[in-house]
PDB file of C-alpha atoms in Angstrom:
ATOM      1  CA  UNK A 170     -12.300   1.900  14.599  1.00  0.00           C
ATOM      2  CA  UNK A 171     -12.813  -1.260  12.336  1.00  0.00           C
ATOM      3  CA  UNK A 172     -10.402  -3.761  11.893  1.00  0.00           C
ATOM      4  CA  UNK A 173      -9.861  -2.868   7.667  1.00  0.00           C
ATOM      5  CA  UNK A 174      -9.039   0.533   8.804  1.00  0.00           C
ATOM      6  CA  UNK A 175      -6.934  -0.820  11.159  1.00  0.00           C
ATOM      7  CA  UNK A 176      -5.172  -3.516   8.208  1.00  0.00           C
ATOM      8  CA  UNK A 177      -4.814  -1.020   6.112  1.00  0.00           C
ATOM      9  CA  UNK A 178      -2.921   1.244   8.465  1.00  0.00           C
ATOM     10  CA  UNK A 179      -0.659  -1.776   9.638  1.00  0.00           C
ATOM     11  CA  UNK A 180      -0.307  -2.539   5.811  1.00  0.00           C
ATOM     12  CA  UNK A 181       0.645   1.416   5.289  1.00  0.00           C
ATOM     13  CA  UNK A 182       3.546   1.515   8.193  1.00  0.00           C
ATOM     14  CA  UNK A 183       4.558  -1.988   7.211  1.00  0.00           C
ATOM     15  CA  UNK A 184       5.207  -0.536   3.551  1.00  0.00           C
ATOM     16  CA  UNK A 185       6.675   2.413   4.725  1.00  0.00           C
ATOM     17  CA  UNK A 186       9.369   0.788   6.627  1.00  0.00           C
ATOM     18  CA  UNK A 187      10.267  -1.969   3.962  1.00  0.00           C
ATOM     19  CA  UNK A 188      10.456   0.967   1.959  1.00  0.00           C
ATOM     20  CA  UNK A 189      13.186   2.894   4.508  1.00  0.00           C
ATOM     21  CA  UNK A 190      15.259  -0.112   4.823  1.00  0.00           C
ATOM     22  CA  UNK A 191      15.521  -0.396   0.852  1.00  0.00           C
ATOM     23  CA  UNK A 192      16.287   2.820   0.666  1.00  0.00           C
ATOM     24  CA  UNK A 193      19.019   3.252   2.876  1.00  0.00           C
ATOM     25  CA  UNK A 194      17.653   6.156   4.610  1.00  0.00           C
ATOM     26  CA  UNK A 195      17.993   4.179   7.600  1.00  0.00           C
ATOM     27  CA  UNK A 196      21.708   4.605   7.709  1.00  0.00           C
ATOM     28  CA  UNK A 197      22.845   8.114   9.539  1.00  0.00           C
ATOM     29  CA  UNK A 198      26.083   7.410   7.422  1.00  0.00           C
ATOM     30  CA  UNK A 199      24.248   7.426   4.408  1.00  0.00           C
ATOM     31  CA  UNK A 200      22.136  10.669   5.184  1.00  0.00           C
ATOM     32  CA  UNK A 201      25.269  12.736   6.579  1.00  0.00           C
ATOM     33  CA  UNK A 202      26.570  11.745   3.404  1.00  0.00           C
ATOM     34  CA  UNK A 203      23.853  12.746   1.401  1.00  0.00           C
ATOM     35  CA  UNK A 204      23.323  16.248   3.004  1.00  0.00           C
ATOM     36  CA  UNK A 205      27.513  16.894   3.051  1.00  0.00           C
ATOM     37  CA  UNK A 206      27.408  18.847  -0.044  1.00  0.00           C
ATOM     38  CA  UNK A 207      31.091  20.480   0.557  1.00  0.00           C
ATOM     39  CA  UNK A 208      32.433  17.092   1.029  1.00  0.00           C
ATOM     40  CA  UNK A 209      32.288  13.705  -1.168  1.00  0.00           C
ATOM     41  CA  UNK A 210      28.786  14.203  -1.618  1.00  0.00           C
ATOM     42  CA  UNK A 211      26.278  11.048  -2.118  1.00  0.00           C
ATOM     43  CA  UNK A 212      23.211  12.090  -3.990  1.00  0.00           C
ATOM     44  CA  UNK A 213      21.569   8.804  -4.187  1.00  0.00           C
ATOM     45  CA  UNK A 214      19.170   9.915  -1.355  1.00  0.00           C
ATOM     46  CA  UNK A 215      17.753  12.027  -3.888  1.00  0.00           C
ATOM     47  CA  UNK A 216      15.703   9.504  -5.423  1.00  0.00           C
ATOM     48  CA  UNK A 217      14.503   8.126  -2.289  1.00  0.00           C
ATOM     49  CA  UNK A 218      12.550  11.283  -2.053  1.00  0.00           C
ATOM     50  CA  UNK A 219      11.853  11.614  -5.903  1.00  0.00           C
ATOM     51  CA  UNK A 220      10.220   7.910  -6.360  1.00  0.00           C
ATOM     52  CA  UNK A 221       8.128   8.876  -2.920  1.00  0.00           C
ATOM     53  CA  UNK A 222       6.986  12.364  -4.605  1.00  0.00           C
ATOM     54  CA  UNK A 223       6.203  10.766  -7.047  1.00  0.00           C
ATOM     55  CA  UNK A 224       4.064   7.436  -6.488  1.00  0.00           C
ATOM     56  CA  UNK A 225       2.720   9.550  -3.567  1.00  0.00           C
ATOM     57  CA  UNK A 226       1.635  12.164  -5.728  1.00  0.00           C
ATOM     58  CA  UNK A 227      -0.535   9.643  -8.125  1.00  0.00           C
ATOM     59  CA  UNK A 228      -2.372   9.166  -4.702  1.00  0.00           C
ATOM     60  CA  UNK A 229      -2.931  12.341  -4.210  1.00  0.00           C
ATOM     61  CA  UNK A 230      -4.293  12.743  -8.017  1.00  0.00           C
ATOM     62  CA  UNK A 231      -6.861   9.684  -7.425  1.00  0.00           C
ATOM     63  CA  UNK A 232      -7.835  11.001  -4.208  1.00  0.00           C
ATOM     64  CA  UNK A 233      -9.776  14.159  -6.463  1.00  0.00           C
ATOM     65  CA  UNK A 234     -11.860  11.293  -7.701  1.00  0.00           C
ATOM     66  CA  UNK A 235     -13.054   9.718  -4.748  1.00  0.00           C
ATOM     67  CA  UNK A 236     -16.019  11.240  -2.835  1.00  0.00           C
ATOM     68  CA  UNK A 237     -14.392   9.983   0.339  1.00  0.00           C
ATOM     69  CA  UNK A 238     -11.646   7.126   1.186  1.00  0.00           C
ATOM     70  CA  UNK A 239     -12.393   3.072   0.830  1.00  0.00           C
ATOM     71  CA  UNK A 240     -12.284   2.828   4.737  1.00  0.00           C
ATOM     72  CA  UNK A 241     -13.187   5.913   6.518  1.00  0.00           C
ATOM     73  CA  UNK A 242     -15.863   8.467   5.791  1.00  0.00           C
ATOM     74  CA  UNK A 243     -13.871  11.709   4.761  1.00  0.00           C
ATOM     75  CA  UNK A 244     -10.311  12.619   4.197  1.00  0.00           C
ATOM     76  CA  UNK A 245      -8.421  14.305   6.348  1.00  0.00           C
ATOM     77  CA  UNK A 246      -6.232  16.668   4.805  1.00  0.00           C
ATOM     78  CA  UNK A 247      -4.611  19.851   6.286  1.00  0.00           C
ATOM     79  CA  UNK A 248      -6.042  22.659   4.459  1.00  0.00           C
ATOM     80  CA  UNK A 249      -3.875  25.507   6.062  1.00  0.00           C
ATOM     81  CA  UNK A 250      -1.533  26.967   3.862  1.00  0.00           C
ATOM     82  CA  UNK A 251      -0.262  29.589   5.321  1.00  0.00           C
ATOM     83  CA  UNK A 252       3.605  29.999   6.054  1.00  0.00           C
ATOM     84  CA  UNK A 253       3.869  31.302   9.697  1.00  0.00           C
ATOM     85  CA  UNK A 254       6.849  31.586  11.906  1.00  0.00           C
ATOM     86  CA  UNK A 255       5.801  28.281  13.946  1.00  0.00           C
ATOM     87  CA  UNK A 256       6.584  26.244  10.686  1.00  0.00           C
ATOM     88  CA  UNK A 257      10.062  27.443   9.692  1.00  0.00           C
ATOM     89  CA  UNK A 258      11.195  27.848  13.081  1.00  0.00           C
ATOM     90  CA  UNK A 259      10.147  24.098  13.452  1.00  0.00           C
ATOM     91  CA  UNK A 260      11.549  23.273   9.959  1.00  0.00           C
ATOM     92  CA  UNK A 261      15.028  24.944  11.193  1.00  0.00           C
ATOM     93  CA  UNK A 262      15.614  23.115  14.252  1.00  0.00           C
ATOM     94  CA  UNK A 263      13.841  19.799  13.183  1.00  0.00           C
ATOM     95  CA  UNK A 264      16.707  20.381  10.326  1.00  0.00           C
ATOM     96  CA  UNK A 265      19.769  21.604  13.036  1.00  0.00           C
ATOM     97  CA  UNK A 266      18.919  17.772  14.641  1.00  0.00           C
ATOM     98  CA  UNK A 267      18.533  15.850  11.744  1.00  0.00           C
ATOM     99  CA  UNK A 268      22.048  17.313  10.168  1.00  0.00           C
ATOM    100  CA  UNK A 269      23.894  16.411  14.039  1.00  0.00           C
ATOM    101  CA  UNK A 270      22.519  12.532  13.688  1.00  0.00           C
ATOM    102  CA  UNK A 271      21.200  12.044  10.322  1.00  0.00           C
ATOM    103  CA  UNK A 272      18.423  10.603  11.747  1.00  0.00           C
ATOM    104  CA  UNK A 273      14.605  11.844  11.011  1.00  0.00           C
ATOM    105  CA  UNK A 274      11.538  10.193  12.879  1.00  0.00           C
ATOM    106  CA  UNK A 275      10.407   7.561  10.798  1.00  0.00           C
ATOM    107  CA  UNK A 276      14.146   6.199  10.086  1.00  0.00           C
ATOM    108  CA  UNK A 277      14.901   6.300  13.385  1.00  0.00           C
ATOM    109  CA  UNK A 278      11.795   4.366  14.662  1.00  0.00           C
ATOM    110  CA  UNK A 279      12.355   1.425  12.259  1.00  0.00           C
ATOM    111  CA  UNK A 280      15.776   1.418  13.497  1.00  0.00           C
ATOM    112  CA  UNK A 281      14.626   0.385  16.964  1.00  0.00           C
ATOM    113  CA  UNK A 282      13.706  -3.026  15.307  1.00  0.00           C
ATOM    114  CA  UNK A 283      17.828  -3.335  15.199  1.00  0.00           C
ATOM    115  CA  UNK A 284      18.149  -3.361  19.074  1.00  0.00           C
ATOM    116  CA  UNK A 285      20.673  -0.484  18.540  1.00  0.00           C
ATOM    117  CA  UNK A 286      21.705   1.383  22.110  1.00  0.00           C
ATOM    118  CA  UNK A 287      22.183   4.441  19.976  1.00  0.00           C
ATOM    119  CA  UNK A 288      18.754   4.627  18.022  1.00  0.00           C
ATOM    120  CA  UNK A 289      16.981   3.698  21.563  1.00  0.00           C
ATOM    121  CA  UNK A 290      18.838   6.990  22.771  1.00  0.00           C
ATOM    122  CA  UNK A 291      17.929   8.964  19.969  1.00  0.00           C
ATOM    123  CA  UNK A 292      14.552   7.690  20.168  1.00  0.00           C
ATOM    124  CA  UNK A 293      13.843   8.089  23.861  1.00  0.00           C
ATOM    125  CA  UNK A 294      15.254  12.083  23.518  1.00  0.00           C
ATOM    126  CA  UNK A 295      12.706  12.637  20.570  1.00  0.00           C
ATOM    127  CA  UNK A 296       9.839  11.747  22.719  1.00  0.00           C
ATOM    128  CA  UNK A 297      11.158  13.825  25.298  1.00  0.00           C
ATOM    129  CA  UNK A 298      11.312  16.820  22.735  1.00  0.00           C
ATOM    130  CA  UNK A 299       7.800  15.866  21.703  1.00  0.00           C
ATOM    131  CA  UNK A 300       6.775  16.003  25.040  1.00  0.00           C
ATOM    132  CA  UNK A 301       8.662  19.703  25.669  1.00  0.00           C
ATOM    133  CA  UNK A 302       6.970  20.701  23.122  1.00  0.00           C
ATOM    134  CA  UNK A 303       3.499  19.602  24.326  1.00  0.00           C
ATOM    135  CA  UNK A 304       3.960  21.018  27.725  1.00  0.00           C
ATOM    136  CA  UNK A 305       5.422  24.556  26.449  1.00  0.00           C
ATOM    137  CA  UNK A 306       4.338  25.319  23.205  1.00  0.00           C
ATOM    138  CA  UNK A 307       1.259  23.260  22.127  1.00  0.00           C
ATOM    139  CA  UNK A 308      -1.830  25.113  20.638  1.00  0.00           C
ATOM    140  CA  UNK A 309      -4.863  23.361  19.470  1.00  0.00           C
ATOM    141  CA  UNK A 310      -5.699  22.263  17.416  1.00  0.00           C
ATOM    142  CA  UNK A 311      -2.220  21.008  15.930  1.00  0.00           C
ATOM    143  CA  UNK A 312      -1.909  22.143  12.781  1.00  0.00           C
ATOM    144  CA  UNK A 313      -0.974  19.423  10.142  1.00  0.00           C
ATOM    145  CA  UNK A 314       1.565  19.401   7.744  1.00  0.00           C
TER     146      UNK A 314
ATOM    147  CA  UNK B 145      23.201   3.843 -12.092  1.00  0.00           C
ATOM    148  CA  UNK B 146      22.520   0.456  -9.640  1.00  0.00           C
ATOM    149  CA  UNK B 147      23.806   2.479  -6.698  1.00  0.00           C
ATOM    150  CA  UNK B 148      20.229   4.437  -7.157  1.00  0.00           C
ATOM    151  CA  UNK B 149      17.645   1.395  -8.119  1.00  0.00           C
ATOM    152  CA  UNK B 150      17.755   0.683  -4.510  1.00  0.00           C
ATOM    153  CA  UNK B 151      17.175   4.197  -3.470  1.00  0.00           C
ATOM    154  CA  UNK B 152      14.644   4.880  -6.252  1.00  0.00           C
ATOM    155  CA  UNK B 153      12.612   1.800  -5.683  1.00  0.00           C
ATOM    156  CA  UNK B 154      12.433   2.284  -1.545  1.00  0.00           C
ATOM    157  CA  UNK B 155      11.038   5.648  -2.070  1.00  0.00           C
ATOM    158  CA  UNK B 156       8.140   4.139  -4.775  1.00  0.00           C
ATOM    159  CA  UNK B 157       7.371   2.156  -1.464  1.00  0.00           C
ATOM    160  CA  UNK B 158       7.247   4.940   0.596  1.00  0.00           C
ATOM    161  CA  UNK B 159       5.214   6.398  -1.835  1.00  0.00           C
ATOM    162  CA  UNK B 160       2.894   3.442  -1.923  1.00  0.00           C
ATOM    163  CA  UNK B 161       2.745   3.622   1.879  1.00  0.00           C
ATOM    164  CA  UNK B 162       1.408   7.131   1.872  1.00  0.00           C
ATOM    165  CA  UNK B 163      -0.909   6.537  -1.163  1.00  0.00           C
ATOM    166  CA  UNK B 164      -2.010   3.804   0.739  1.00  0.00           C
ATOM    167  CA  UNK B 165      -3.051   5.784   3.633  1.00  0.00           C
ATOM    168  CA  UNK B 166      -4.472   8.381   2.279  1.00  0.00           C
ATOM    169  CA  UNK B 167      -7.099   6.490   0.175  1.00  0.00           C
ATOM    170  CA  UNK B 168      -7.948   3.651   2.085  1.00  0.00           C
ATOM    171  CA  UNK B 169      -8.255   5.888   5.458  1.00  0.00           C
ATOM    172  CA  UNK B 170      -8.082   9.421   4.203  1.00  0.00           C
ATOM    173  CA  UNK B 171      -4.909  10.340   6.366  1.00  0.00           C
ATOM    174  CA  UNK B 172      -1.316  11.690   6.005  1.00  0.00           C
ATOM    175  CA  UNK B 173       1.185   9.453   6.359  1.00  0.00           C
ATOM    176  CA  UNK B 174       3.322  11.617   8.262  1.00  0.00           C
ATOM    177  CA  UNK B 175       5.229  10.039  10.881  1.00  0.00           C
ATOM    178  CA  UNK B 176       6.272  13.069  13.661  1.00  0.00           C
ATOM    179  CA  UNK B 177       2.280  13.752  13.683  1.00  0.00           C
ATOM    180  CA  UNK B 178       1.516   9.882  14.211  1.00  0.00           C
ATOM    181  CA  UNK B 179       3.812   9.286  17.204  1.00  0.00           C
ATOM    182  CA  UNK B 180       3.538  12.880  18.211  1.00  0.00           C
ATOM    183  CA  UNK B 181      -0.237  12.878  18.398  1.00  0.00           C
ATOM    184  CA  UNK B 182      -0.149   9.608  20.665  1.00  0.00           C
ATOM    185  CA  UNK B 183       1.724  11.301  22.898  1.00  0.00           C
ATOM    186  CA  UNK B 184      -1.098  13.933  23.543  1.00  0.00           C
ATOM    187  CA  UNK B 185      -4.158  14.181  25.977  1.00  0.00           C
ATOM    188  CA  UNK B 186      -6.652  13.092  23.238  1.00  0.00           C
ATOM    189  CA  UNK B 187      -7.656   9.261  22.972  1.00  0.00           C
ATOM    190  CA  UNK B 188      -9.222  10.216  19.557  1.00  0.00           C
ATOM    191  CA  UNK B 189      -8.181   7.682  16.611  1.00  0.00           C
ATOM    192  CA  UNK B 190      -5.187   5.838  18.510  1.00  0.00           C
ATOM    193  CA  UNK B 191      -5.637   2.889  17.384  1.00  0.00           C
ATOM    194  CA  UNK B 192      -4.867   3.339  13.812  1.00  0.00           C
ATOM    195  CA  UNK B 193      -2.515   5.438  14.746  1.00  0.00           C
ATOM    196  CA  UNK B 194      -0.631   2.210  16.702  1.00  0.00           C
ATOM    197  CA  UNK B 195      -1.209  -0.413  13.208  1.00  0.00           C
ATOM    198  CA  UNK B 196       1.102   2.006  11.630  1.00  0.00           C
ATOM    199  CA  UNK B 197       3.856   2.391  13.859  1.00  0.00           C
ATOM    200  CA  UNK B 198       3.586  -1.508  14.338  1.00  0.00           C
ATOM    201  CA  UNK B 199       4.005  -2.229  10.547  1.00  0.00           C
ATOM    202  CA  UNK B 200       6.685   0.900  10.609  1.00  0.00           C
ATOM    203  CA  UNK B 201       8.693  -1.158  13.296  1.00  0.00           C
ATOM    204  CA  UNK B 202       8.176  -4.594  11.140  1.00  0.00           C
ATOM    205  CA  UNK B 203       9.627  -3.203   8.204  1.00  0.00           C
ATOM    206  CA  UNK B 204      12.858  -3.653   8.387  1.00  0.00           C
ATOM    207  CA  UNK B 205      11.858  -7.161   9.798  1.00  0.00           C
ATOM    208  CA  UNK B 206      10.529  -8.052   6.589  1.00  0.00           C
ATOM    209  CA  UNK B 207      13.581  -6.228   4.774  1.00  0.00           C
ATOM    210  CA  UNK B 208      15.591  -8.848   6.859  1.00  0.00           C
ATOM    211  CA  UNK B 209      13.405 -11.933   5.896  1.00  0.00           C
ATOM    212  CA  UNK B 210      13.515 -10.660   1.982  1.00  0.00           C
ATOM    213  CA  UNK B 211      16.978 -10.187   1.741  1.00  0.00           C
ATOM    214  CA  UNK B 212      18.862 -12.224   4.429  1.00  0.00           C
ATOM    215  CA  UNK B 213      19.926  -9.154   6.225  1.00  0.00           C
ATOM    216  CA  UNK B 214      19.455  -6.259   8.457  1.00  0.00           C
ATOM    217  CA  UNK B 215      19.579  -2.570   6.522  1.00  0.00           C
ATOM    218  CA  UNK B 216      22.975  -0.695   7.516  1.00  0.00           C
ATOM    219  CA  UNK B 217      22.635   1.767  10.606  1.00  0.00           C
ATOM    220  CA  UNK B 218      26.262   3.614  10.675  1.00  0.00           C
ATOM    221  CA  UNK B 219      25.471   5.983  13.607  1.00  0.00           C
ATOM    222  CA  UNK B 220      28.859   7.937  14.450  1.00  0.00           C
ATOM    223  CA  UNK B 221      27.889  10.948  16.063  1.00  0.00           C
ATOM    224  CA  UNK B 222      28.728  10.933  19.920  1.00  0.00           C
ATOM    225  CA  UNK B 223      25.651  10.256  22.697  1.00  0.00           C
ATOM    226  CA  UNK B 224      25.549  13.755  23.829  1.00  0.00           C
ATOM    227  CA  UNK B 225      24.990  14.514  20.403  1.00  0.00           C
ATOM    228  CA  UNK B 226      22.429  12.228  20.173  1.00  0.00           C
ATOM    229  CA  UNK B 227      20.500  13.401  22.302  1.00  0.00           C
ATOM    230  CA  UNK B 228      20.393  16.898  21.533  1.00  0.00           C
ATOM    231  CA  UNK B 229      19.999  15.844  17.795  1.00  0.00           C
ATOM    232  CA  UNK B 230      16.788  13.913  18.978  1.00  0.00           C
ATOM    233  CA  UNK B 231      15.821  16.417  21.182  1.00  0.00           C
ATOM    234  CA  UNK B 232      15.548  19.296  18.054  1.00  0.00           C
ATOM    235  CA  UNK B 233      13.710  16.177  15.978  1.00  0.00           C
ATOM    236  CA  UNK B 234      11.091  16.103  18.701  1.00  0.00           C
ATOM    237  CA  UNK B 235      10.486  19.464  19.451  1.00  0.00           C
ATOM    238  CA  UNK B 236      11.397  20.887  15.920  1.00  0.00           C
ATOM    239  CA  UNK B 237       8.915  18.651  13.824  1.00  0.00           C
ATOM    240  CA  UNK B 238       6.192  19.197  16.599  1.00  0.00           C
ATOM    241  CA  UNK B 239       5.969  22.871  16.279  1.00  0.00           C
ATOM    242  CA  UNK B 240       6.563  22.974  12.568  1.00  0.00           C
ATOM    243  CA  UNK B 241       4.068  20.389  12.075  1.00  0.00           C
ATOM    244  CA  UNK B 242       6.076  17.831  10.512  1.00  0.00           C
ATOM    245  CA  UNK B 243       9.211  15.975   8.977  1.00  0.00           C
ATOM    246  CA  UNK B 244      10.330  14.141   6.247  1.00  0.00           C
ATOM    247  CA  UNK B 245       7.616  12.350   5.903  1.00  0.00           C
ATOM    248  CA  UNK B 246       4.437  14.550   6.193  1.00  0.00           C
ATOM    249  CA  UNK B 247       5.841  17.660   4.549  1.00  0.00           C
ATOM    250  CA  UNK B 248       8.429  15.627   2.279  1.00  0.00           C
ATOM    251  CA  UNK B 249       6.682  12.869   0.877  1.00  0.00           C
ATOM    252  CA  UNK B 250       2.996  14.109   1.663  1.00  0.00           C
ATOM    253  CA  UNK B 251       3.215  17.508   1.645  1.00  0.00           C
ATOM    254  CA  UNK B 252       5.782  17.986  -1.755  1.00  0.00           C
ATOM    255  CA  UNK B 253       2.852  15.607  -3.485  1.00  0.00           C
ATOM    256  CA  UNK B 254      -0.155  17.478  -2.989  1.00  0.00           C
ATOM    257  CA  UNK B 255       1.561  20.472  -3.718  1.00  0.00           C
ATOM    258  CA  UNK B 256       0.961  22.249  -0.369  1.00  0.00           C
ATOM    259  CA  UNK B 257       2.824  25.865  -0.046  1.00  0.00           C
ATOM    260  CA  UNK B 258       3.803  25.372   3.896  1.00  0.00           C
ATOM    261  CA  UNK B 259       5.413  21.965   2.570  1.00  0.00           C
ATOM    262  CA  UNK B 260       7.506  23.325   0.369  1.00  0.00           C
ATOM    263  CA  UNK B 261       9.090  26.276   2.722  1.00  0.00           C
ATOM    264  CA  UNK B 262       9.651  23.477   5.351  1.00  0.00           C
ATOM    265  CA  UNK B 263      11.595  21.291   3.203  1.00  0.00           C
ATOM    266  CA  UNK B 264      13.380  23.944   2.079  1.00  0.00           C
ATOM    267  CA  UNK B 265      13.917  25.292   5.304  1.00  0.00           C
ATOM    268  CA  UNK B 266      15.041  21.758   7.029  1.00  0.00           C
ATOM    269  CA  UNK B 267      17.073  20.627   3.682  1.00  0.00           C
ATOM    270  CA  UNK B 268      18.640  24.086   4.474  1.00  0.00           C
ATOM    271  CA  UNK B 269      19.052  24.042   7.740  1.00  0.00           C
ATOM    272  CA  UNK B 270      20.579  20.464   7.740  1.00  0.00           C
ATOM    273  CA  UNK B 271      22.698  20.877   5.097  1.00  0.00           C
ATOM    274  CA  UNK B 272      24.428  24.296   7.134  1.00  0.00           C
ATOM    275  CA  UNK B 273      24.637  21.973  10.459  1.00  0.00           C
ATOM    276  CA  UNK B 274      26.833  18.917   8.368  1.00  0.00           C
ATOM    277  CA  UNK B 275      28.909  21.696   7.090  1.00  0.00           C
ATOM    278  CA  UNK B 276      29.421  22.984  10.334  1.00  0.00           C
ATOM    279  CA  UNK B 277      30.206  20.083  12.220  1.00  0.00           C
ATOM    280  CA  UNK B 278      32.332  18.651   8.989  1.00  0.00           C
ATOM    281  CA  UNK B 279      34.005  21.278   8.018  1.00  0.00           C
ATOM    282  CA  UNK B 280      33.917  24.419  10.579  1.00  0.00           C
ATOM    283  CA  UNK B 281      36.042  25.737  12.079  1.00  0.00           C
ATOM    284  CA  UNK B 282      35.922  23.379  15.165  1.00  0.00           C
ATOM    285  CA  UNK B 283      37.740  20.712  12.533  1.00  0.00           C
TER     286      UNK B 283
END
C-alpha cells in the first residue's frame, strides 16, 4: 500500500465527514425528523442525499473513461446485481435500527469525535452486530453493495 | 430555501468524497463495508481502509475549526434503545451489504439494481419504525 493511496483515502474520509457535519445528518434529531413523514416532517435531508447522487454520480461517469484509477491498478466495483433475500432482509433491519436512533454508520462514527456517551454506545453495539453477523451468518466472499 | 444550502452543499461533499475514492483508488466509499471488513479475518488492504475512517473521524474536527463549532448531535432515544438500534445497524448493513453510504450515495450513482431495492427497502423500513415508535399505538 503506497502512501498516495493511502492520502487519498485519508483525503476521501476526511471529505466525507466535513461533508456529514454540514449536512446535518449527524443529528439523530434531524434524521427522526426527516424520516417522520406522519408528523411535522423535515425534508431538508433530502438534498443531502440528492447533491451526493449527484456529484457522486459524475464520478461514476468519468470512471468509464479511465482504463484503471490514478492510484491503484483496477477498480473495484461490485458487479452483482442480483436482488436476493440476504439484501432486503439486511436493508429491513439495517432500516428497523436506523428509524429507533436515527443514526446510520458513517454519522454515527464521526459523532465519536464529539466524546458523546451515547454515540460511544451506539457505536460499540454496531460492532458487536458486525461481529454477530461475522460469526453467524458470514459467507465469502462478502458481497458488495 | 437557506434551510437546504447547508444540506445540499454537505451532500456535494459527500459526493466528492466518494468520487474521490473511486477514481483515485478504484473503491466504494461505503462506510458499513470499510469498518465491517476490518473487523474480519483478512489483513488484505487495511490500511487504506484505516486513512478513511481517520479522515471520517476528523471531519467534524475540521467542521469545528471552519465554523467555530461542533455539528448538533440531538440523540433522544433511551440506551436500551440504543443499543438494539446499533445492534440492527451492525448486523443489518453486514448481511445486506451496505448502508447509506455504499448503496445510497454509491450504489443510487452507478445505477446498480440491488442499490436501489435496498434504499427502498431501508427508507421503507425506517420510515414504518418512526411511525411506530411516534405515533403507535404505544403513544
Amino acid at each position: 500500500m503506497n502512501a498516495p493511496r493511502l492520502l487519498a483515502a485519508f483525503g476521501s474520509g476526511l471529505l466525507f465527514g466535513l461533508g456529514l457535519a454540514l449536512s446535518g445528518m449527524m443529528d439523530p434529531g434531524r434524521v427522526l425528523g426527516f424520516l417522520d413523514v406522519a408528523g411535522a416532517w423535515d425534508p431538508s435531508l433530502a438534498f443531502v442525499l440528492a447533491g451526493a447522487v449527484a456529484v457522486s454520480a459524475l464520478g461514476y461517469a468519468l470512471r468509464g473513461r479511465m482504463a484503471r484509477p490514478a492510484l491503484a491498478p483496477r477498480f473495484e466495483v461490485p458487479t452483482n446485481r442480483s436482488v436476493d433475500a440476504r439484501l432486503l432482509v439486511g436493508a429491513v433491519l439495517f432500516g428497523i435500527g436506523w428509524g429507533l436512533a436515527g443514526f446510520c454508520p458513517g454519522p454515527a462514527l464521526a459523532g465519536l469525535t464529539l466524546g458523546l456517551p451515547e454515540v460511544a454506545l451506539f457505536v460499540a453495539a454496531m460492532l458487536a452486530g458486525m461481529l454477530l453477523y461475522r460469526f453467524t451468518a458470514e459467507r465469502a466472499p462478502a458481497v458488495g453493495p | 430555501m437557506t434551510a437546504f444550502l447547508a444540506p445540499l452543499a454537505g451532500g456535494a461533499l459527500i459526493g466528492a468524497a466518494a468520487a474521490l475514492l473511486l477514481l483515485a483508488n478504484g473503491r466504494i466509499a461505503g462506510i458499513s463495508g470499510i469498518l465491517g471488513t476490518l473487523l474480519g479475518p483478512a489483513a488484505r488492504d487495511r490500511a487504506w481502509r484505516v486513512a478513511f475512517l481517520v479522515g471520517l473521524l476528523a471531519g467534524p474536527a475540521l467542521f469545528r475549526g471552519l465554523t467555530g463549532h461542533w455539528p448538533e448531535v440531538r440523540i433522544g432515544a433511551p440506551w436500551p434503545m440504543l443499543v438494539a438500534a446499533g445492534l440492527l445497524v451492525g448486523f443489518g448493513t453486514r448481511l445486506g451489504a451496505g448502508c447509506t453510504s455504499g448503496h445510497g450515495v454509491c450504489g443510487l450513482a452507478r445505477l446498480s439494481p440491488r442499490s436501489f431495492a435496498a434504499v427502498a427497502t431501508f427508507m421503507a423500513a425506517a420510515i414504518v419504525t418512526v411511525f411506530l415508535v411516534r405515533h403507535g399505538v404505544a403513544r
